[in-house]
Coordinates of C-alpha atoms and ligand atoms in Angstrom, one line a residue:
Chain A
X1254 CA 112.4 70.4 151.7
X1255 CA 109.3 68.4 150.3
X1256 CA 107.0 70.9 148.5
X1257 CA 103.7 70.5 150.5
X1258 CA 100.9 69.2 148.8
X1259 CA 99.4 72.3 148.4
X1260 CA 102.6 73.7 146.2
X1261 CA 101.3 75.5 142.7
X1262 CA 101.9 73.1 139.9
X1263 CA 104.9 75.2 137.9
X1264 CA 105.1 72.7 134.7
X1265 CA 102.9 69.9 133.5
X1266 CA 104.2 67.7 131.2
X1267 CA 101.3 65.0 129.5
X1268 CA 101.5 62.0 127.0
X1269 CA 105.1 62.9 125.7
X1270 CA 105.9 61.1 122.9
X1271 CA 108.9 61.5 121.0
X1272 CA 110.5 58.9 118.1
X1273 CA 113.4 59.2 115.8
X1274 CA 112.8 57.2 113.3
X1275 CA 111.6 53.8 113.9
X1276 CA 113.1 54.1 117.3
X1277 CA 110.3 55.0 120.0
X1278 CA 112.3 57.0 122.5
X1279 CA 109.3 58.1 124.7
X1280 CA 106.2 56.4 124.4
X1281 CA 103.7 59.1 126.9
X1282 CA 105.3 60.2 129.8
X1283 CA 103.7 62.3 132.7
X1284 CA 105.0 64.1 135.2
X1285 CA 104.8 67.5 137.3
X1286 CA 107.0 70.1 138.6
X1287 CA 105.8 72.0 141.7
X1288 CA 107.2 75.4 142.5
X1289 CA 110.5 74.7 144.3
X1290 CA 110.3 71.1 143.6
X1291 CA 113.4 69.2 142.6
X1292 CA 112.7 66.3 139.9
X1293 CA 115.2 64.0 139.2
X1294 CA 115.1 62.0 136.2
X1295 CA 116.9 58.5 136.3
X1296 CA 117.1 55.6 134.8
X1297 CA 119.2 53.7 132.4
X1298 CA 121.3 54.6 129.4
X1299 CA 119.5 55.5 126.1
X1300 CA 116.6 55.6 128.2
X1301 CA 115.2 59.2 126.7
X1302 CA 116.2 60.9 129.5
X1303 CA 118.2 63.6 127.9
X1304 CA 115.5 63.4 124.9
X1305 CA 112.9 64.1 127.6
X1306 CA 114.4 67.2 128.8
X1307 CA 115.3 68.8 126.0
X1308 CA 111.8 68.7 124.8
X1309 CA 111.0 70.6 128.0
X1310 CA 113.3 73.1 126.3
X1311 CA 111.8 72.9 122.7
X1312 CA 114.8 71.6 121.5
X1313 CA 113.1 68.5 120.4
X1314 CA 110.1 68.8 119.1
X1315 CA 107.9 66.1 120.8
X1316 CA 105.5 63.4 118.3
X1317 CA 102.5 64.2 120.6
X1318 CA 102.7 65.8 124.3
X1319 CA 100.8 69.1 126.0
X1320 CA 103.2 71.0 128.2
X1321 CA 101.6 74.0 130.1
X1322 CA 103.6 76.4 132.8
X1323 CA 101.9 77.9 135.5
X1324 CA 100.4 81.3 134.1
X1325 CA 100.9 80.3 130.4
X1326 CA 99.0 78.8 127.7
X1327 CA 99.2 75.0 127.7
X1328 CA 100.8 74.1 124.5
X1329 CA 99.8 71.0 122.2
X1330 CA 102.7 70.0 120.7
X1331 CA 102.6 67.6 117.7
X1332 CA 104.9 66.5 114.8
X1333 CA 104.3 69.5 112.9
X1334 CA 104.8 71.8 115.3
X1335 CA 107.3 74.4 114.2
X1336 CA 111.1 75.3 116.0
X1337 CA 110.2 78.8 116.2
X1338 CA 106.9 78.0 118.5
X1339 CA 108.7 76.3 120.9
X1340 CA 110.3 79.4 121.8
X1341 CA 107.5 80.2 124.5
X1342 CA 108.8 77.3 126.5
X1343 CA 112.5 78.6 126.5
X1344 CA 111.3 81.5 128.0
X1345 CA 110.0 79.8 131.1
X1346 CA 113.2 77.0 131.5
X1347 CA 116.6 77.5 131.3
X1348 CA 119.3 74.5 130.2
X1349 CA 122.4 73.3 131.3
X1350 CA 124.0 71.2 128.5
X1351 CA 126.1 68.3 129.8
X1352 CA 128.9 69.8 128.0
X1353 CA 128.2 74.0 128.9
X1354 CA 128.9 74.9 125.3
X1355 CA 129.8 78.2 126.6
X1356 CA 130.6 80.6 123.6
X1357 CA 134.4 80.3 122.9
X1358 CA 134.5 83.6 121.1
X1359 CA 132.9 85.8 124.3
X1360 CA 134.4 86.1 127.6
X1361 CA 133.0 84.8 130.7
X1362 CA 130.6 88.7 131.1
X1363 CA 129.9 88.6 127.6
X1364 CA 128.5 84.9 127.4
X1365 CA 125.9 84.7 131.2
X1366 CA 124.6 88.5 130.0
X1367 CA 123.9 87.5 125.9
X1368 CA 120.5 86.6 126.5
X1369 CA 119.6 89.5 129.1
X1370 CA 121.1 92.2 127.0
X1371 CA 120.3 91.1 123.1
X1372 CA 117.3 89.2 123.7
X1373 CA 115.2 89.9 126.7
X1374 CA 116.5 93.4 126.1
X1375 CA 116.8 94.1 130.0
X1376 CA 118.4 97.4 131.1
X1377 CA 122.9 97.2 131.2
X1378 CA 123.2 98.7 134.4
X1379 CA 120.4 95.8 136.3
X1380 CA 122.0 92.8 134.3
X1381 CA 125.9 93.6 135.1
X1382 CA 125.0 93.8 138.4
X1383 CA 123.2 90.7 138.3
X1384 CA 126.2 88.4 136.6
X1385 CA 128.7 90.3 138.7
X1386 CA 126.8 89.3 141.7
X1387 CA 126.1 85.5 140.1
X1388 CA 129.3 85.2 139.5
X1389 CA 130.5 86.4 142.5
X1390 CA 128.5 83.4 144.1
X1391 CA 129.6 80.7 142.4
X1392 CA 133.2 82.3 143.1
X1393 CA 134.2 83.2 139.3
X1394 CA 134.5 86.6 140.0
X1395 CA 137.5 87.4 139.3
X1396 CA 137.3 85.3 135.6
X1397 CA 134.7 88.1 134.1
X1398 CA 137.1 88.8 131.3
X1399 CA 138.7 85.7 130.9
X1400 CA 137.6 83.4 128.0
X1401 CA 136.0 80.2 128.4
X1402 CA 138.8 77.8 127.3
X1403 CA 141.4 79.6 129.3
X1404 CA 138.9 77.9 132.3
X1405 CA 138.9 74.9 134.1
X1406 CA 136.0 71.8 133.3
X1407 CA 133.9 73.0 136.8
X1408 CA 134.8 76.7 136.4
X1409 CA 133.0 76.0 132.6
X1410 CA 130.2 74.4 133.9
X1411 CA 130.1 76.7 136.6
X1412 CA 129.7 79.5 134.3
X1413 CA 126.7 77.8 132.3
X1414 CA 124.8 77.7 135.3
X1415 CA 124.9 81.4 135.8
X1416 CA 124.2 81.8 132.0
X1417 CA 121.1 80.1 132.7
X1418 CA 120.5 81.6 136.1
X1419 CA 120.9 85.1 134.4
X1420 CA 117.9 84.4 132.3
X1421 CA 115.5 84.5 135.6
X1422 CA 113.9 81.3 134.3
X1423 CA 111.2 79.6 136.1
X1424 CA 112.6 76.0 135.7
X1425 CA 116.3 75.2 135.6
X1426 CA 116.8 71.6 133.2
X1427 CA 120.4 70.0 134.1
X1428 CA 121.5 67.0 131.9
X1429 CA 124.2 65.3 133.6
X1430 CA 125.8 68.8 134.5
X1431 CA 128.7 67.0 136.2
X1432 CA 129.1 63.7 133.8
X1433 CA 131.9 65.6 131.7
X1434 CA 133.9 66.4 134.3
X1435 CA 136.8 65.4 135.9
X1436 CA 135.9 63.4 139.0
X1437 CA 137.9 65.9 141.7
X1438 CA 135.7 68.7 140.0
X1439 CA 132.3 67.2 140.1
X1440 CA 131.7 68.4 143.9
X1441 CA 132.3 71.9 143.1
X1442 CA 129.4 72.0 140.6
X1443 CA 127.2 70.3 142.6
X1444 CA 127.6 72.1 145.5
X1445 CA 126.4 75.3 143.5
X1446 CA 123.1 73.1 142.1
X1447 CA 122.5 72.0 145.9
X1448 CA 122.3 75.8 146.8
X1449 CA 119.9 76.4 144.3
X1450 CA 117.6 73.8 145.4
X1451 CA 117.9 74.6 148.9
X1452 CA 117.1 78.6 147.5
X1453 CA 113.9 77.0 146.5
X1454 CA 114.6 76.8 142.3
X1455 CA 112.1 74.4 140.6
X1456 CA 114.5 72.1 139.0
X1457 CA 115.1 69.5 136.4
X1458 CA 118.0 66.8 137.2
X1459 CA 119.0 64.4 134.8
X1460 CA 121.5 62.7 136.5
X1461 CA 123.2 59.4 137.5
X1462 CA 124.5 60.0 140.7
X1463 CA 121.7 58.8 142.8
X1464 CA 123.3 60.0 146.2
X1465 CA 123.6 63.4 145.0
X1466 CA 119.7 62.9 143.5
X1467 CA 118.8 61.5 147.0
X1468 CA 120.4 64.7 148.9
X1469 CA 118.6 67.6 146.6
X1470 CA 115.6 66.0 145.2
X1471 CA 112.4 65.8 145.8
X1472 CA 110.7 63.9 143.7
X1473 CA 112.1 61.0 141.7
X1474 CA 111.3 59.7 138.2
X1475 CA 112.8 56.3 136.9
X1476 CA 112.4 55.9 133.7
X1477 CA 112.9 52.7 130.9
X1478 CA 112.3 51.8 127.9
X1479 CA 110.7 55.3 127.0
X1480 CA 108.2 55.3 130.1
X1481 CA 108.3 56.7 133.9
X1482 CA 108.2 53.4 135.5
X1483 CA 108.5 54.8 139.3
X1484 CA 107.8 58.1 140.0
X1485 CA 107.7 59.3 143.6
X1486 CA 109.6 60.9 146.7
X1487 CA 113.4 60.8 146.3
X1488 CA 113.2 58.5 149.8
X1489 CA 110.9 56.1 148.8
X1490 CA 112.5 55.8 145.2
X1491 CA 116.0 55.3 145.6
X1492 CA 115.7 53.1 149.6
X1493 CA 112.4 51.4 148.8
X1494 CA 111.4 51.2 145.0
X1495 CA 108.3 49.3 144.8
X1496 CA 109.3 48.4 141.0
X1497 CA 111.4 45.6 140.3
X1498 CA 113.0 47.5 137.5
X1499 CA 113.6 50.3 139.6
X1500 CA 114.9 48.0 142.2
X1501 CA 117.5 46.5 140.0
X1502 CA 118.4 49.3 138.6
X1503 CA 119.1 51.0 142.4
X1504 CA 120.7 47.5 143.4
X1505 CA 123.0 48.1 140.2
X1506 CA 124.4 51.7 140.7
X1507 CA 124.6 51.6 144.6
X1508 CA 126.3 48.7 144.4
X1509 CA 127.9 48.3 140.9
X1510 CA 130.8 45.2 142.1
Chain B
X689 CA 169.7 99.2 78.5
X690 CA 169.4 102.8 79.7
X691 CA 166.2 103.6 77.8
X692 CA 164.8 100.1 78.8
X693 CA 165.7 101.3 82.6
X694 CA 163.8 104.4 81.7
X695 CA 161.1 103.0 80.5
X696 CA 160.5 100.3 83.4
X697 CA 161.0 103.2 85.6
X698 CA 158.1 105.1 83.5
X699 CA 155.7 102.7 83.1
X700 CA 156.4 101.5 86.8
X701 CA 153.9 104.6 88.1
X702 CA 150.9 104.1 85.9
X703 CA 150.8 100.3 86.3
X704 CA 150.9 100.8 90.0
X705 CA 148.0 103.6 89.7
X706 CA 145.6 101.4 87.5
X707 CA 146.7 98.5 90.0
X708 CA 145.3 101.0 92.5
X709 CA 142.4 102.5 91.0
X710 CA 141.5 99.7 89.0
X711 CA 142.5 95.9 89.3
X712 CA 142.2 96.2 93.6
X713 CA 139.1 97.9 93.6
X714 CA 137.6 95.7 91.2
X715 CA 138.4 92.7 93.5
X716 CA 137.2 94.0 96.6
X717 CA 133.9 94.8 95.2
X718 CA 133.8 91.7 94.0
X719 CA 134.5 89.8 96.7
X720 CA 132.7 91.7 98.8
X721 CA 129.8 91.3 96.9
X722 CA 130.7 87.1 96.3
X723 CA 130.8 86.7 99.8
X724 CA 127.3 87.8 100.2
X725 CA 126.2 85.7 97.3
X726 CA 128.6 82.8 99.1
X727 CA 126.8 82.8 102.2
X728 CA 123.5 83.3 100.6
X729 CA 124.1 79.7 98.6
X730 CA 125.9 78.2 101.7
X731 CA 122.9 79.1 103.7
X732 CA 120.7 77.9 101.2
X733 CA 122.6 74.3 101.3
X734 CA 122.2 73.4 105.1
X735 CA 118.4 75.2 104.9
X736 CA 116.7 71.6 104.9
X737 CA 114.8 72.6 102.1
X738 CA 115.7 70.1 99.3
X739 CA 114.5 73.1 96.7
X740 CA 116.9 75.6 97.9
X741 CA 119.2 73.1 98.6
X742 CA 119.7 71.7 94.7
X743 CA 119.2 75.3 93.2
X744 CA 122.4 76.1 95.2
X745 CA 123.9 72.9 94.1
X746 CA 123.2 73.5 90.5
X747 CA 124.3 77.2 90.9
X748 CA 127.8 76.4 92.4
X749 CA 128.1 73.5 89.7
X750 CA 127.9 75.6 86.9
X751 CA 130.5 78.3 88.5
X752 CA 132.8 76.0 89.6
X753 CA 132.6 73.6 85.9
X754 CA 133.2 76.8 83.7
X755 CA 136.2 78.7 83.2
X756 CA 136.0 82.3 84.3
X757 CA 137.3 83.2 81.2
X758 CA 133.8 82.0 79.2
X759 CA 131.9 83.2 81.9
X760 CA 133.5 86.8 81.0
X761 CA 132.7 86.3 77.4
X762 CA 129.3 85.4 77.7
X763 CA 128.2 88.2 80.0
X764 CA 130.2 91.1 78.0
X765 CA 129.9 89.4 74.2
X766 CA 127.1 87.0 75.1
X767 CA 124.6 89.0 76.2
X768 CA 124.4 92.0 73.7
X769 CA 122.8 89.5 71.6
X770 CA 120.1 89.1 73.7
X771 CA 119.5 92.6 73.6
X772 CA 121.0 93.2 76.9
X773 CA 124.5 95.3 76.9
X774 CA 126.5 95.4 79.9
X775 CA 129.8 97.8 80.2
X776 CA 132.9 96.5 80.6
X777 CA 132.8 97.6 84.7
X778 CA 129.5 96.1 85.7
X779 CA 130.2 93.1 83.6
X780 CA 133.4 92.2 85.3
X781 CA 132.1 93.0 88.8
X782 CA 129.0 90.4 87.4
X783 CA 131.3 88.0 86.7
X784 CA 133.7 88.2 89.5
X785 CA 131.1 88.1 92.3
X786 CA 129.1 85.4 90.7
X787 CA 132.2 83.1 90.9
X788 CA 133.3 84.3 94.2
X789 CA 130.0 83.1 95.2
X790 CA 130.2 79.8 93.8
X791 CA 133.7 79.5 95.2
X792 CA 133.4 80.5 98.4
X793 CA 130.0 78.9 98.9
X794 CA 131.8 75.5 99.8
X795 CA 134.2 77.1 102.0
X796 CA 131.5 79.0 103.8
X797 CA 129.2 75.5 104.7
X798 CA 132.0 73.9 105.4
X799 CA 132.9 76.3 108.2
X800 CA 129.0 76.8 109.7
X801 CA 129.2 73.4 109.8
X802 CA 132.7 72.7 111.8
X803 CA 131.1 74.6 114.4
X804 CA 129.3 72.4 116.8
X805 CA 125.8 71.6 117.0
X806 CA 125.5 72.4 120.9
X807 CA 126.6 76.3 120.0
X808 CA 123.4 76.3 117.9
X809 CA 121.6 74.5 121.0
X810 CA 122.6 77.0 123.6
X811 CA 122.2 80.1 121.1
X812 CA 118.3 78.6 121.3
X813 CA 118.7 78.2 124.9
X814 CA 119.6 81.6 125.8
X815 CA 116.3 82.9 123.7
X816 CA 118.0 83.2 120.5
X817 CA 116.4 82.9 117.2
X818 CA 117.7 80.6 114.2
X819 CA 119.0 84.0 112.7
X820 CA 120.4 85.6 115.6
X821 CA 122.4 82.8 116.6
X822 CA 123.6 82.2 113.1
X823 CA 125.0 86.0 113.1
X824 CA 126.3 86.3 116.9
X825 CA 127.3 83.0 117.8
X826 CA 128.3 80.5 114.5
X827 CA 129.2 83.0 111.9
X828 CA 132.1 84.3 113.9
X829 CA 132.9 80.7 114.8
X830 CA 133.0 80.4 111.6
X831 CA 134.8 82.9 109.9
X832 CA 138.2 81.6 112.3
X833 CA 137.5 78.0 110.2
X834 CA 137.2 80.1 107.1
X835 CA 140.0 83.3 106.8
X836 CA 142.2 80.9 105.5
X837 CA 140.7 79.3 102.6
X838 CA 139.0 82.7 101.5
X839 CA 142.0 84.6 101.8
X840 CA 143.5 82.2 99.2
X841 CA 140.3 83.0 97.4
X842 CA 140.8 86.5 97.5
X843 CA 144.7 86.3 96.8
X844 CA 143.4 84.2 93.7
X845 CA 140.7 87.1 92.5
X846 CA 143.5 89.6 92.5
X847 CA 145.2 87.8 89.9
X848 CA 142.1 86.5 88.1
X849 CA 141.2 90.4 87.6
X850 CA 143.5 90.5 85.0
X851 CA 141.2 88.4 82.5
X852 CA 139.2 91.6 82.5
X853 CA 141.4 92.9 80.3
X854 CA 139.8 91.3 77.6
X855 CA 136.5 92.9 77.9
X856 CA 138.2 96.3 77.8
X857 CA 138.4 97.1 81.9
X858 CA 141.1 99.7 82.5
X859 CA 142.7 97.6 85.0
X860 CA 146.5 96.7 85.6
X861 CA 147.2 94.2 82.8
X862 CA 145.1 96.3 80.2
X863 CA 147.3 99.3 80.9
X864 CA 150.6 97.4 79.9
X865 CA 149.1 96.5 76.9
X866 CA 147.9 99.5 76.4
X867 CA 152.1 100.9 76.8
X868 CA 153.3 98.3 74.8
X869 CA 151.0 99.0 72.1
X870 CA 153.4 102.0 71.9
X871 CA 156.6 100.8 72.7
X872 CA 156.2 97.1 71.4
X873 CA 158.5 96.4 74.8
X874 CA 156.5 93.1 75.7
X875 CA 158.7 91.0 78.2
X876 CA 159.6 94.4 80.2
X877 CA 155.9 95.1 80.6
X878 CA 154.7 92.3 81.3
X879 CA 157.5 91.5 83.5
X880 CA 156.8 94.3 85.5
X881 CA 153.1 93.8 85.7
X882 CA 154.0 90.8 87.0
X883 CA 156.2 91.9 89.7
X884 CA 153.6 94.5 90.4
X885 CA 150.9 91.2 91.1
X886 CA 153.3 89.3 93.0
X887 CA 154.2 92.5 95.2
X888 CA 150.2 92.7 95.9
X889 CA 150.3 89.1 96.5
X890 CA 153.3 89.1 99.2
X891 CA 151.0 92.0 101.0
X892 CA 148.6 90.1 101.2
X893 CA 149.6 86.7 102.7
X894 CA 151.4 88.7 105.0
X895 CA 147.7 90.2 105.9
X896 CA 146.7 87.1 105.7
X897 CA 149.2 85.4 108.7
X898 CA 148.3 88.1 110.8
X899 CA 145.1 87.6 110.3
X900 CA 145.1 84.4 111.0
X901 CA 147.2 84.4 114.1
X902 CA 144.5 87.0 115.7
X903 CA 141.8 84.8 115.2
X904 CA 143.6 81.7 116.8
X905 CA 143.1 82.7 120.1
X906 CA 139.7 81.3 121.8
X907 CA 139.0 79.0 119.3
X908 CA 135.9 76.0 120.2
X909 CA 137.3 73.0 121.1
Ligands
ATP2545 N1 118.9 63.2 117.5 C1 118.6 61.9 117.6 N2 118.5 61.2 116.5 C2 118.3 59.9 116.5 N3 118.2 59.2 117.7 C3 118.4 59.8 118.8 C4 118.6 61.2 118.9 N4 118.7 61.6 120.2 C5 118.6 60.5 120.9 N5 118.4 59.4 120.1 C6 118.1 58.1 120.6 O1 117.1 58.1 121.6 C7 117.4 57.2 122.6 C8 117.4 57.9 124.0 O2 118.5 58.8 124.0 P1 118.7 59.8 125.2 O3 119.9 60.5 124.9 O4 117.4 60.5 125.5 O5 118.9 58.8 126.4 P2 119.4 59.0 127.9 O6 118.5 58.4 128.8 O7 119.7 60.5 128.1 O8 120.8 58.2 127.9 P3 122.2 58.5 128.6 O9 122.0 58.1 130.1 O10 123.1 57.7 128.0 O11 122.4 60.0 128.5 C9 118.7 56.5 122.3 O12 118.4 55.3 121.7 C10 119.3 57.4 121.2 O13 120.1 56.7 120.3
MG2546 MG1 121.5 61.6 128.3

């Protein structure tokens, strides 16, 4: 499922720089999403992984960095940037939070269609046929009216990947969507985020299961100590890194005793 | 005994009807009004903005280190003498809504702020804007956090109307004044306007539980 070489560029990410304080989190980090591409973003803990992606999402508001989606403007971000102009990057991604933070006060219908309804403003009829379907798929349709703690950990996480997919985003971000969970319900999530990458979704993965990374992703990106130290396909990556960071870091998780 | 039967049994009506018309009224406006001002200064605290911030801070400061009482008297006898006369009605509501607000402010931050930081996050996430998300997603999270300590609030006003019979408000406690000026029966009245507040007050915790058990269902984790 390697995008070809001649796949459109979706996202371009270019010298992101991000730093809380004194602490430089990202010090310029470069990398593309083709249409259809899965990126997987690895590396060590505290390694601004999560930081990373939730600039993609205008949550952070990077030091210095363009970012440009296919078809958009390219946006210059830089320390003054405002919250409010970041919105014209959420309109192109859609997150999954480690922890879904589903709304506890909306039922399961209320929370995926939100967005559609209230703020892209789509017509009822289109979007209740599109969560009944989602939901449907990722086998929650019977739990439309139930409320999100009367849900199990993967039915939760299950139900903030359709509240993202109802958003038609170009780019789906994941942050660990399965490092919360219970380990006998981390395959039922990822199941769901294989069939999206096989559907062809251009996707973000922040993740540290590296066999899961290896099975849906295309392209890999290591990163440490705030840069992309490896980037390349999933294959060469995680079985051959040429990096001897990336190397020990592989070494490390496939073979942790 | 009989004619002091009679008379509780007299004055029972119109204490009830200025209770009614008067002394409720007055504290639902109020704190209808206080809430507003509430969330205004409790917005105003977590803005960022360290102007806003310290003009709420000074605000609820000076509500919360003077007694209602003096607040009363400077609106209704204070500020004639700046050439600016208020009625007894508007003052009260004034006063009462001004201290709601400084009360309730507290309670109010403290509640956006129990509610996570992710619910903000995925508010954003879903296309939301800082305001919409405060409205649809954290306010109502909030308010569960926050029946509790404003109800107490409110339960509090009710009695506090009272003070406003000093600046001449037609209200519950003004009335039995008003009988015994007649009757000079003093612990009967005010006995009975005292019932009369603790009757309201029973009604309203008992609101208040149910209240409180409706909103404990799908509470954030
Ligand atoms: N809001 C913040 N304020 C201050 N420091 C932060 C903030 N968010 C992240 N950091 C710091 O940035 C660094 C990178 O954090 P980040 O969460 O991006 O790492 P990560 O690669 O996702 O790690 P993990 O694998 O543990 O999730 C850490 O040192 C962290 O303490
Ligand atoms: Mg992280």
């Amino acid at each position: 499922m390697s995008p070809s070489n001649q796949a459109a560029s979706l996202l371009t990410v270019t010298g992101l720089h991000k730093s809380f304080g004194a602490n430089q989190v990202l010090k310029g980090i470069d990398f593309t999403v083709h249409t259809g591409e899965v990126v997987a973003l690895i590396g060590p803990s505290g390694s601004g992984k999560t930081t990373a992606l939730r600039c993609l999402n205008g949550l952070e508001i990077p030091d210095a960095c363009t970012v440009a989606f296919a078809g958009g403007p390219e946006v210059a971000f830089s320390a003054g940037f405002k919250p409010k102009q970041a919105q014209i990057l959420r309109q192109r991604s859609a997150m999954v939070f480690q922890g879904h933070h589903l709304f506890p006060h909306l039922s399961v219908l209320q929370n995926v269609t939100v967005g559609p309804l209230e703020v892209q403003k789509r017509p009822r009829a289109e979007v209740m046929e599109q969560a009944t379907a989602l939901l449907a798929r990722v086998g929650l349709a019977d739990k439309a009216q139930a409320y999100p703690n009367s849900l199990s950990g993967g039915q939760q996480q299950r139900v903030g990947i359709v509240r993202a997919l109802m958003l038609k985003p170009d780019l789906l971000l994941f942050d660990e969507p399965t490092s919360a969970l219970d380990p006998e319900l981390v395959g039922e999530v990822l199941v769901v985020i294989k069939e999206l990458a096989q559907e062809g979704w251009s996707m973000v993965l922040v993740t540290h299961e590296l066999a899961f990374a290896r099975d849906v992703a295309d392209t890999v990106v290591f990163m440490d100590g705030g840069v992309a130290v490896e980037t390349g396909p999933a294959s060469q990556v995680l079985a051959a890194p040429q990096n001897p960071r990336t190397q020990a870091f592989v070494q490390r998780l496939l073979h942790p005793f | 005994m009989d004619s002091n039967w009679q008379l509780f049994l007299d004055s029972l009506w119109p204490l009830t009807q200025a209770a009614i018309t008067a002394s409720i009224p007055l504290a639902v406006i109020s704190f209808a009004i206080g809430l507003a001002v509430a969330l205004l200064m409790a917005l105003m605290r977590i803005s960022g903005s360290k102007v806003l911030s310290s003009v709420a801070r000074v605000y609820i400061s000076i509500i919360r280190g003077t007694p209602l009482l003096v607040q009363l008297f400077v609106i209704f006898y204070g500020m004639p003498s700046i050439g600016l006369t208020i009625d007894p009605w508007p003052s009260a509501i004034i006063v009462f809504s001004l201290n709601t607000g400084g009360y309730c402010a507290e309670i109010l931050r403290a509640a956006i702020l129990s509610v996570p930081a992710g619910q903000w996050e995925a508010g954003y996430t879903v296309g939301m804007s800082r305001t919409r998300t405060l409205y649809r997603i954290i306010l109502p999270q909030a308010a569960r956090v926050a029946v509790p300590p404003l109800s107490n609030s409110f339960i509090s006003l009710v009695k506090d109307t009272s003070l406003a019979s000093i600046i001449l408000v037609g209200e519950m406690f003004r009335k039995a004044q008003e009988i015994t000026a007649v009757t000079f029966e003093f612990m009967l009245l005010y006995c009975t306007a005292a019932g009369i507040y603790w009757v309201i007050c029973l009604l309203l915790s008992a609101l208040q539980n149910s209240l409180e058990g409706r909103l404990e269902k799908h509470v954030a984790k």
